[in-house]
């Protein structure tokens, strides 16, 4: 199974990707996670990426494409993969097609997780993450019992730099302008599937797996 996951920031792509990797035992390739790690580790790449990420802009294609190419060439991707957060624009999608053609591993499906704008805003502005164990909360939908500490480990909860309101608006605008057109791009290739991303996480996951297996 070679999957591209599409969906606006906050649509729940990452959550569904984690469930898919457990079920299909294939790696998740999240460009957002790779870039955030580079920022935390203060690598040269992380330093370059941070200014774009903090503004809600896309990191230049040249940076991201290199990362994905390198990852797709690793052995564990031979059995399949889930790309989460990549491609983000048509140029990345075209490059990806070329890379996968060379590897003789064409995409099986592009799966779009669809969520309304208002819900996305609440999901993103309300999101809090534990600094210690990574557990995620949402102040509107799934709060921790103590406002600023984690129920699981007591760690401090923080808001991602790019989850601040102004940045979120920009990220959603960038999604609409640059990433949403990929739904048509993959529809043209006959591999798009769309799922409603509002509701119970497990119910959404069941819809996804029945779509993937139909
Ligand atoms: P995400 O966690 O996928 O929402 O990504 C967080 C941020 O990382 C985005 O707002 C971008 O600044 C950057 N980013 C992640 N994936 C890409 C990509 N494929 N192309 C360009 N920038 C990306």
PDB file of C-alpha atoms and ligand atoms in Angstrom:
ATOM      1  CA  UNK A   1       0.000   0.000   0.000  1.00  0.00           C
ATOM      2  CA  UNK A   2       1.565   3.305  -1.106  1.00  0.00           C
ATOM      3  CA  UNK A   3      -0.512   6.149   0.226  1.00  0.00           C
ATOM      4  CA  UNK A   4      -0.486   9.933   0.033  1.00  0.00           C
ATOM      5  CA  UNK A   5      -2.542  11.515   2.809  1.00  0.00           C
ATOM      6  CA  UNK A   6      -4.072  14.871   1.911  1.00  0.00           C
ATOM      7  CA  UNK A   7      -5.994  17.203   4.176  1.00  0.00           C
ATOM      8  CA  UNK A   8      -5.760  20.658   5.717  1.00  0.00           C
ATOM      9  CA  UNK A   9      -3.661  21.261   8.827  1.00  0.00           C
ATOM     10  CA  UNK A  10      -5.753  19.929  11.716  1.00  0.00           C
ATOM     11  CA  UNK A  11      -7.753  17.491   9.578  1.00  0.00           C
ATOM     12  CA  UNK A  12      -6.330  14.573  11.561  1.00  0.00           C
ATOM     13  CA  UNK A  13      -3.977  13.186   8.935  1.00  0.00           C
ATOM     14  CA  UNK A  14      -1.268  12.457  11.492  1.00  0.00           C
ATOM     15  CA  UNK A  15      -3.683  10.637  13.816  1.00  0.00           C
ATOM     16  CA  UNK A  16      -5.021   8.455  11.010  1.00  0.00           C
ATOM     17  CA  UNK A  17      -1.501   7.862   9.673  1.00  0.00           C
ATOM     18  CA  UNK A  18      -0.440   6.468  13.075  1.00  0.00           C
ATOM     19  CA  UNK A  19      -3.357   4.019  12.988  1.00  0.00           C
ATOM     20  CA  UNK A  20      -2.611   3.038   9.391  1.00  0.00           C
ATOM     21  CA  UNK A  21       1.048   2.250  10.126  1.00  0.00           C
ATOM     22  CA  UNK A  22      -0.052  -0.084  12.923  1.00  0.00           C
ATOM     23  CA  UNK A  23      -2.561  -1.868  10.740  1.00  0.00           C
ATOM     24  CA  UNK A  24      -0.532  -2.177   7.532  1.00  0.00           C
ATOM     25  CA  UNK A  25       2.952  -2.220   9.139  1.00  0.00           C
ATOM     26  CA  UNK A  26       4.378   0.349   6.745  1.00  0.00           C
ATOM     27  CA  UNK A  27       6.359   3.500   7.616  1.00  0.00           C
ATOM     28  CA  UNK A  28       4.842   6.970   7.932  1.00  0.00           C
ATOM     29  CA  UNK A  29       6.829   9.715   6.263  1.00  0.00           C
ATOM     30  CA  UNK A  30       5.754  13.028   7.772  1.00  0.00           C
ATOM     31  CA  UNK A  31       7.680  15.994   6.370  1.00  0.00           C
ATOM     32  CA  UNK A  32       6.296  18.145   9.210  1.00  0.00           C
ATOM     33  CA  UNK A  33       7.732  15.738  11.824  1.00  0.00           C
ATOM     34  CA  UNK A  34      11.084  15.507  10.021  1.00  0.00           C
ATOM     35  CA  UNK A  35      11.299  19.313   9.808  1.00  0.00           C
ATOM     36  CA  UNK A  36      10.252  19.832  13.460  1.00  0.00           C
ATOM     37  CA  UNK A  37      12.969  17.402  14.563  1.00  0.00           C
ATOM     38  CA  UNK A  38      15.541  19.307  12.488  1.00  0.00           C
ATOM     39  CA  UNK A  39      14.376  22.551  14.162  1.00  0.00           C
ATOM     40  CA  UNK A  40      14.658  21.031  17.657  1.00  0.00           C
ATOM     41  CA  UNK A  41      18.104  19.602  16.858  1.00  0.00           C
ATOM     42  CA  UNK A  42      19.103  23.018  15.460  1.00  0.00           C
ATOM     43  CA  UNK A  43      20.630  21.484  12.337  1.00  0.00           C
ATOM     44  CA  UNK A  44      21.435  23.849   9.414  1.00  0.00           C
ATOM     45  CA  UNK A  45      18.331  22.536   7.651  1.00  0.00           C
ATOM     46  CA  UNK A  46      16.243  23.127  10.772  1.00  0.00           C
ATOM     47  CA  UNK A  47      17.507  26.680  11.063  1.00  0.00           C
ATOM     48  CA  UNK A  48      16.556  27.352   7.439  1.00  0.00           C
ATOM     49  CA  UNK A  49      13.134  25.722   7.803  1.00  0.00           C
ATOM     50  CA  UNK A  50      12.134  27.418  11.077  1.00  0.00           C
ATOM     51  CA  UNK A  51      11.508  30.895   9.678  1.00  0.00           C
ATOM     52  CA  UNK A  52       9.100  29.511   7.062  1.00  0.00           C
ATOM     53  CA  UNK A  53       7.333  27.218   9.528  1.00  0.00           C
ATOM     54  CA  UNK A  54       6.829  29.964  12.134  1.00  0.00           C
ATOM     55  CA  UNK A  55       5.121  32.101   9.490  1.00  0.00           C
ATOM     56  CA  UNK A  56       2.932  29.236   8.252  1.00  0.00           C
ATOM     57  CA  UNK A  57       4.633  29.270   4.849  1.00  0.00           C
ATOM     58  CA  UNK A  58       5.843  26.224   2.954  1.00  0.00           C
ATOM     59  CA  UNK A  59       9.522  25.380   3.286  1.00  0.00           C
ATOM     60  CA  UNK A  60      11.200  25.586  -0.174  1.00  0.00           C
ATOM     61  CA  UNK A  61      10.589  22.554  -2.402  1.00  0.00           C
ATOM     62  CA  UNK A  62      14.333  21.980  -2.852  1.00  0.00           C
ATOM     63  CA  UNK A  63      14.701  21.279   0.893  1.00  0.00           C
ATOM     64  CA  UNK A  64      11.654  19.076   1.332  1.00  0.00           C
ATOM     65  CA  UNK A  65      11.998  17.062  -1.862  1.00  0.00           C
ATOM     66  CA  UNK A  66      15.569  16.075  -0.934  1.00  0.00           C
ATOM     67  CA  UNK A  67      14.375  14.796   2.445  1.00  0.00           C
ATOM     68  CA  UNK A  68      11.562  12.730   0.950  1.00  0.00           C
ATOM     69  CA  UNK A  69      13.724  11.241  -1.822  1.00  0.00           C
ATOM     70  CA  UNK A  70      16.286  10.107   0.702  1.00  0.00           C
ATOM     71  CA  UNK A  71      13.603   8.539   2.897  1.00  0.00           C
ATOM     72  CA  UNK A  72      11.806   6.761   0.037  1.00  0.00           C
ATOM     73  CA  UNK A  73      15.057   5.119  -0.996  1.00  0.00           C
ATOM     74  CA  UNK A  74      15.374   3.366   2.350  1.00  0.00           C
ATOM     75  CA  UNK A  75      14.641  -0.354   2.417  1.00  0.00           C
ATOM     76  CA  UNK A  76      11.617  -0.247   4.709  1.00  0.00           C
ATOM     77  CA  UNK A  77       9.653   1.729   2.070  1.00  0.00           C
ATOM     78  CA  UNK A  78       9.769  -1.245  -0.323  1.00  0.00           C
ATOM     79  CA  UNK A  79       6.782  -2.780   1.465  1.00  0.00           C
ATOM     80  CA  UNK A  80       4.794   0.472   1.195  1.00  0.00           C
ATOM     81  CA  UNK A  81       4.559   3.857   2.927  1.00  0.00           C
ATOM     82  CA  UNK A  82       2.257   6.642   4.013  1.00  0.00           C
ATOM     83  CA  UNK A  83       3.258  10.129   2.979  1.00  0.00           C
ATOM     84  CA  UNK A  84       1.782  12.591   5.459  1.00  0.00           C
ATOM     85  CA  UNK A  85       2.111  16.293   4.630  1.00  0.00           C
ATOM     86  CA  UNK A  86       3.851  15.680   1.320  1.00  0.00           C
ATOM     87  CA  UNK A  87       3.220  16.646  -1.458  1.00  0.00           C
ATOM     88  CA  UNK A  88       1.954  20.139  -0.587  1.00  0.00           C
ATOM     89  CA  UNK A  89       1.817  21.625  -4.101  1.00  0.00           C
ATOM     90  CA  UNK A  90       1.672  20.523  -7.724  1.00  0.00           C
ATOM     91  CA  UNK A  91       5.397  20.802  -8.255  1.00  0.00           C
ATOM     92  CA  UNK A  92       6.077  18.449  -5.315  1.00  0.00           C
ATOM     93  CA  UNK A  93       3.412  16.052  -6.632  1.00  0.00           C
ATOM     94  CA  UNK A  94       4.994  15.965 -10.086  1.00  0.00           C
ATOM     95  CA  UNK A  95       8.443  15.405  -8.629  1.00  0.00           C
ATOM     96  CA  UNK A  96       7.070  12.629  -6.433  1.00  0.00           C
ATOM     97  CA  UNK A  97       5.537  10.912  -9.475  1.00  0.00           C
ATOM     98  CA  UNK A  98       8.960  10.969 -11.148  1.00  0.00           C
ATOM     99  CA  UNK A  99      10.775   9.620  -8.092  1.00  0.00           C
ATOM    100  CA  UNK A 100       8.259   6.806  -7.619  1.00  0.00           C
ATOM    101  CA  UNK A 101       8.363   5.956 -11.326  1.00  0.00           C
ATOM    102  CA  UNK A 102      12.146   5.542 -11.121  1.00  0.00           C
ATOM    103  CA  UNK A 103      11.712   3.311  -8.068  1.00  0.00           C
ATOM    104  CA  UNK A 104       8.941   1.385  -9.829  1.00  0.00           C
ATOM    105  CA  UNK A 105       6.629   2.055  -6.884  1.00  0.00           C
ATOM    106  CA  UNK A 106       3.609   4.043  -8.159  1.00  0.00           C
ATOM    107  CA  UNK A 107       1.075   5.403  -5.661  1.00  0.00           C
ATOM    108  CA  UNK A 108      -1.842   3.136  -4.786  1.00  0.00           C
ATOM    109  CA  UNK A 109      -4.122   5.872  -3.494  1.00  0.00           C
ATOM    110  CA  UNK A 110      -4.331   9.541  -2.499  1.00  0.00           C
ATOM    111  CA  UNK A 111      -6.617   9.845   0.482  1.00  0.00           C
ATOM    112  CA  UNK A 112      -8.110  13.213   1.379  1.00  0.00           C
ATOM    113  CA  UNK A 113      -9.388  13.744   4.929  1.00  0.00           C
ATOM    114  CA  UNK A 114     -12.031  16.490   4.619  1.00  0.00           C
ATOM    115  CA  UNK A 115     -12.909  18.854   7.496  1.00  0.00           C
ATOM    116  CA  UNK A 116     -14.738  22.244   7.546  1.00  0.00           C
ATOM    117  CA  UNK A 117     -12.802  25.444   8.128  1.00  0.00           C
ATOM    118  CA  UNK A 118     -14.489  26.327  11.491  1.00  0.00           C
ATOM    119  CA  UNK A 119     -13.698  22.948  12.985  1.00  0.00           C
ATOM    120  CA  UNK A 120     -10.113  23.172  11.743  1.00  0.00           C
ATOM    121  CA  UNK A 121      -9.649  26.528  13.502  1.00  0.00           C
ATOM    122  CA  UNK A 122     -10.789  25.099  16.862  1.00  0.00           C
ATOM    123  CA  UNK A 123      -8.744  21.952  16.461  1.00  0.00           C
ATOM    124  CA  UNK A 124      -5.592  23.939  15.706  1.00  0.00           C
ATOM    125  CA  UNK A 125      -5.909  26.876  18.097  1.00  0.00           C
ATOM    126  CA  UNK A 126      -6.902  24.442  20.875  1.00  0.00           C
ATOM    127  CA  UNK A 127      -4.105  21.954  20.300  1.00  0.00           C
ATOM    128  CA  UNK A 128      -1.623  21.385  23.150  1.00  0.00           C
ATOM    129  CA  UNK A 129       1.205  18.838  23.246  1.00  0.00           C
ATOM    130  CA  UNK A 130       3.128  17.380  26.180  1.00  0.00           C
ATOM    131  CA  UNK A 131       6.797  18.452  26.095  1.00  0.00           C
ATOM    132  CA  UNK A 132       7.789  15.224  27.764  1.00  0.00           C
ATOM    133  CA  UNK A 133       5.799  12.365  26.170  1.00  0.00           C
ATOM    134  CA  UNK A 134       4.216  13.979  23.094  1.00  0.00           C
ATOM    135  CA  UNK A 135       0.625  13.225  24.199  1.00  0.00           C
ATOM    136  CA  UNK A 136      -1.774  15.597  22.417  1.00  0.00           C
ATOM    137  CA  UNK A 137      -4.769  17.409  23.951  1.00  0.00           C
ATOM    138  CA  UNK A 138      -7.296  19.966  22.753  1.00  0.00           C
ATOM    139  CA  UNK A 139      -8.667  22.643  25.068  1.00  0.00           C
ATOM    140  CA  UNK A 140     -12.073  22.477  23.286  1.00  0.00           C
ATOM    141  CA  UNK A 141     -12.489  18.790  22.501  1.00  0.00           C
ATOM    142  CA  UNK A 142     -10.184  16.715  24.711  1.00  0.00           C
ATOM    143  CA  UNK A 143      -8.610  18.804  27.498  1.00  0.00           C
ATOM    144  CA  UNK A 144      -6.111  17.550  30.026  1.00  0.00           C
ATOM    145  CA  UNK A 145      -7.696  17.522  33.502  1.00  0.00           C
ATOM    146  CA  UNK A 146      -5.097  20.094  34.622  1.00  0.00           C
ATOM    147  CA  UNK A 147      -4.804  23.080  32.324  1.00  0.00           C
ATOM    148  CA  UNK A 148      -1.067  23.118  31.790  1.00  0.00           C
ATOM    149  CA  UNK A 149       0.163  19.619  32.614  1.00  0.00           C
ATOM    150  CA  UNK A 150      -0.139  16.190  31.051  1.00  0.00           C
ATOM    151  CA  UNK A 151      -2.557  13.627  32.544  1.00  0.00           C
ATOM    152  CA  UNK A 152      -0.276  10.777  31.506  1.00  0.00           C
ATOM    153  CA  UNK A 153       3.127  11.913  32.792  1.00  0.00           C
ATOM    154  CA  UNK A 154       2.689  15.341  34.428  1.00  0.00           C
ATOM    155  CA  UNK A 155       4.855  16.978  31.718  1.00  0.00           C
ATOM    156  CA  UNK A 156       4.351  20.599  30.703  1.00  0.00           C
ATOM    157  CA  UNK A 157       1.849  21.229  27.879  1.00  0.00           C
ATOM    158  CA  UNK A 158       2.826  23.638  25.117  1.00  0.00           C
ATOM    159  CA  UNK A 159       1.363  25.115  21.965  1.00  0.00           C
ATOM    160  CA  UNK A 160       3.333  24.561  18.747  1.00  0.00           C
ATOM    161  CA  UNK A 161       4.799  27.819  17.406  1.00  0.00           C
ATOM    162  CA  UNK A 162       2.858  27.322  14.194  1.00  0.00           C
ATOM    163  CA  UNK A 163      -0.424  26.723  16.075  1.00  0.00           C
ATOM    164  CA  UNK A 164      -0.758  30.436  16.999  1.00  0.00           C
ATOM    165  CA  UNK A 165      -3.876  32.033  15.502  1.00  0.00           C
ATOM    166  CA  UNK A 166      -2.220  34.260  12.888  1.00  0.00           C
ATOM    167  CA  UNK A 167       0.030  31.452  11.670  1.00  0.00           C
ATOM    168  CA  UNK A 168      -2.896  29.056  11.518  1.00  0.00           C
ATOM    169  CA  UNK A 169      -4.832  31.408   9.229  1.00  0.00           C
ATOM    170  CA  UNK A 170      -1.804  31.568   6.963  1.00  0.00           C
ATOM    171  CA  UNK A 171      -1.376  27.776   6.987  1.00  0.00           C
ATOM    172  CA  UNK A 172      -5.018  27.308   6.023  1.00  0.00           C
ATOM    173  CA  UNK A 173      -4.726  29.912   3.241  1.00  0.00           C
ATOM    174  CA  UNK A 174      -1.607  28.177   1.952  1.00  0.00           C
ATOM    175  CA  UNK A 175      -3.477  24.855   2.050  1.00  0.00           C
ATOM    176  CA  UNK A 176      -6.404  26.251   0.028  1.00  0.00           C
ATOM    177  CA  UNK A 177      -4.206  27.909  -2.562  1.00  0.00           C
ATOM    178  CA  UNK A 178      -1.467  25.317  -2.993  1.00  0.00           C
ATOM    179  CA  UNK A 179      -2.435  21.927  -1.588  1.00  0.00           C
ATOM    180  CA  UNK A 180      -6.184  21.590  -2.174  1.00  0.00           C
ATOM    181  CA  UNK A 181      -5.677  21.585  -5.981  1.00  0.00           C
ATOM    182  CA  UNK A 182      -3.935  18.230  -5.495  1.00  0.00           C
ATOM    183  CA  UNK A 183      -7.360  16.655  -4.959  1.00  0.00           C
ATOM    184  CA  UNK A 184      -8.087  17.388  -8.632  1.00  0.00           C
ATOM    185  CA  UNK A 185      -4.563  16.377  -9.586  1.00  0.00           C
ATOM    186  CA  UNK A 186      -5.017  12.898  -8.132  1.00  0.00           C
ATOM    187  CA  UNK A 187      -8.625  12.671  -9.313  1.00  0.00           C
ATOM    188  CA  UNK A 188      -7.214  13.134 -12.823  1.00  0.00           C
ATOM    189  CA  UNK A 189      -5.027  10.101 -12.206  1.00  0.00           C
ATOM    190  CA  UNK A 190      -8.022   8.131 -10.951  1.00  0.00           C
ATOM    191  CA  UNK A 191      -6.568   7.435  -7.484  1.00  0.00           C
ATOM    192  CA  UNK A 192      -8.325   9.948  -5.200  1.00  0.00           C
ATOM    193  CA  UNK A 193     -10.501   8.769  -2.302  1.00  0.00           C
ATOM    194  CA  UNK A 194     -12.186  11.191   0.105  1.00  0.00           C
ATOM    195  CA  UNK A 195     -13.286  10.631   3.654  1.00  0.00           C
ATOM    196  CA  UNK A 196     -15.213  12.856   6.078  1.00  0.00           C
ATOM    197  CA  UNK A 197     -12.748  13.748   8.840  1.00  0.00           C
ATOM    198  CA  UNK A 198     -15.331  14.880  11.428  1.00  0.00           C
ATOM    199  CA  UNK A 199     -16.511  12.439  14.073  1.00  0.00           C
ATOM    200  CA  UNK A 200     -15.112   9.608  16.117  1.00  0.00           C
ATOM    201  CA  UNK A 201     -11.461   8.816  15.302  1.00  0.00           C
ATOM    202  CA  UNK A 202     -12.075   5.053  15.126  1.00  0.00           C
ATOM    203  CA  UNK A 203     -15.170   5.445  12.959  1.00  0.00           C
ATOM    204  CA  UNK A 204     -13.191   7.611  10.527  1.00  0.00           C
ATOM    205  CA  UNK A 205     -10.437   5.003  10.538  1.00  0.00           C
ATOM    206  CA  UNK A 206     -12.944   2.242   9.737  1.00  0.00           C
ATOM    207  CA  UNK A 207     -14.230   4.273   6.801  1.00  0.00           C
ATOM    208  CA  UNK A 208     -10.669   4.730   5.604  1.00  0.00           C
ATOM    209  CA  UNK A 209      -9.752   1.051   5.776  1.00  0.00           C
ATOM    210  CA  UNK A 210     -12.932  -0.046   4.026  1.00  0.00           C
ATOM    211  CA  UNK A 211     -12.206   2.484   1.256  1.00  0.00           C
ATOM    212  CA  UNK A 212      -8.614   1.284   0.959  1.00  0.00           C
ATOM    213  CA  UNK A 213      -9.668  -2.337   0.790  1.00  0.00           C
ATOM    214  CA  UNK A 214     -12.587  -1.877  -1.636  1.00  0.00           C
TER     215      UNK A 214
HETATM  216  P1  LIG B   1       2.629  19.852   9.156  1.00  0.00           P
HETATM  217  O1  LIG B   1       2.977  19.270  10.480  1.00  0.00           O
HETATM  218  O2  LIG B   1       2.554  18.806   8.057  1.00  0.00           O
HETATM  219  O3  LIG B   1       1.402  20.726   9.199  1.00  0.00           O
HETATM  220  O4  LIG B   1       3.862  20.804   8.719  1.00  0.00           O
HETATM  221  C1  LIG B   1       4.246  21.911   9.499  1.00  0.00           C
HETATM  222  C2  LIG B   1       5.016  22.911   8.635  1.00  0.00           C
HETATM  223  O5  LIG B   1       6.173  22.267   8.061  1.00  0.00           O
HETATM  224  C3  LIG B   1       4.254  23.459   7.440  1.00  0.00           C
HETATM  225  O6  LIG B   1       3.434  24.556   7.793  1.00  0.00           O
HETATM  226  C4  LIG B   1       5.396  23.873   6.515  1.00  0.00           C
HETATM  227  O7  LIG B   1       6.021  25.077   6.942  1.00  0.00           O
HETATM  228  C5  LIG B   1       6.391  22.750   6.739  1.00  0.00           C
HETATM  229  N1  LIG B   1       6.154  21.623   5.797  1.00  0.00           N
HETATM  230  C6  LIG B   1       5.729  20.361   6.094  1.00  0.00           C
HETATM  231  N2  LIG B   1       5.623  19.606   4.992  1.00  0.00           N
HETATM  232  C7  LIG B   1       5.990  20.409   3.960  1.00  0.00           C
HETATM  233  C8  LIG B   1       6.083  20.223   2.549  1.00  0.00           C
HETATM  234  N3  LIG B   1       5.767  19.056   1.950  1.00  0.00           N
HETATM  235  N4  LIG B   1       6.494  21.278   1.791  1.00  0.00           N
HETATM  236  C9  LIG B   1       6.831  22.455   2.339  1.00  0.00           C
HETATM  237  N5  LIG B   1       6.743  22.718   3.660  1.00  0.00           N
HETATM  238  C10 LIG B   1       6.342  21.690   4.467  1.00  0.00           C
END
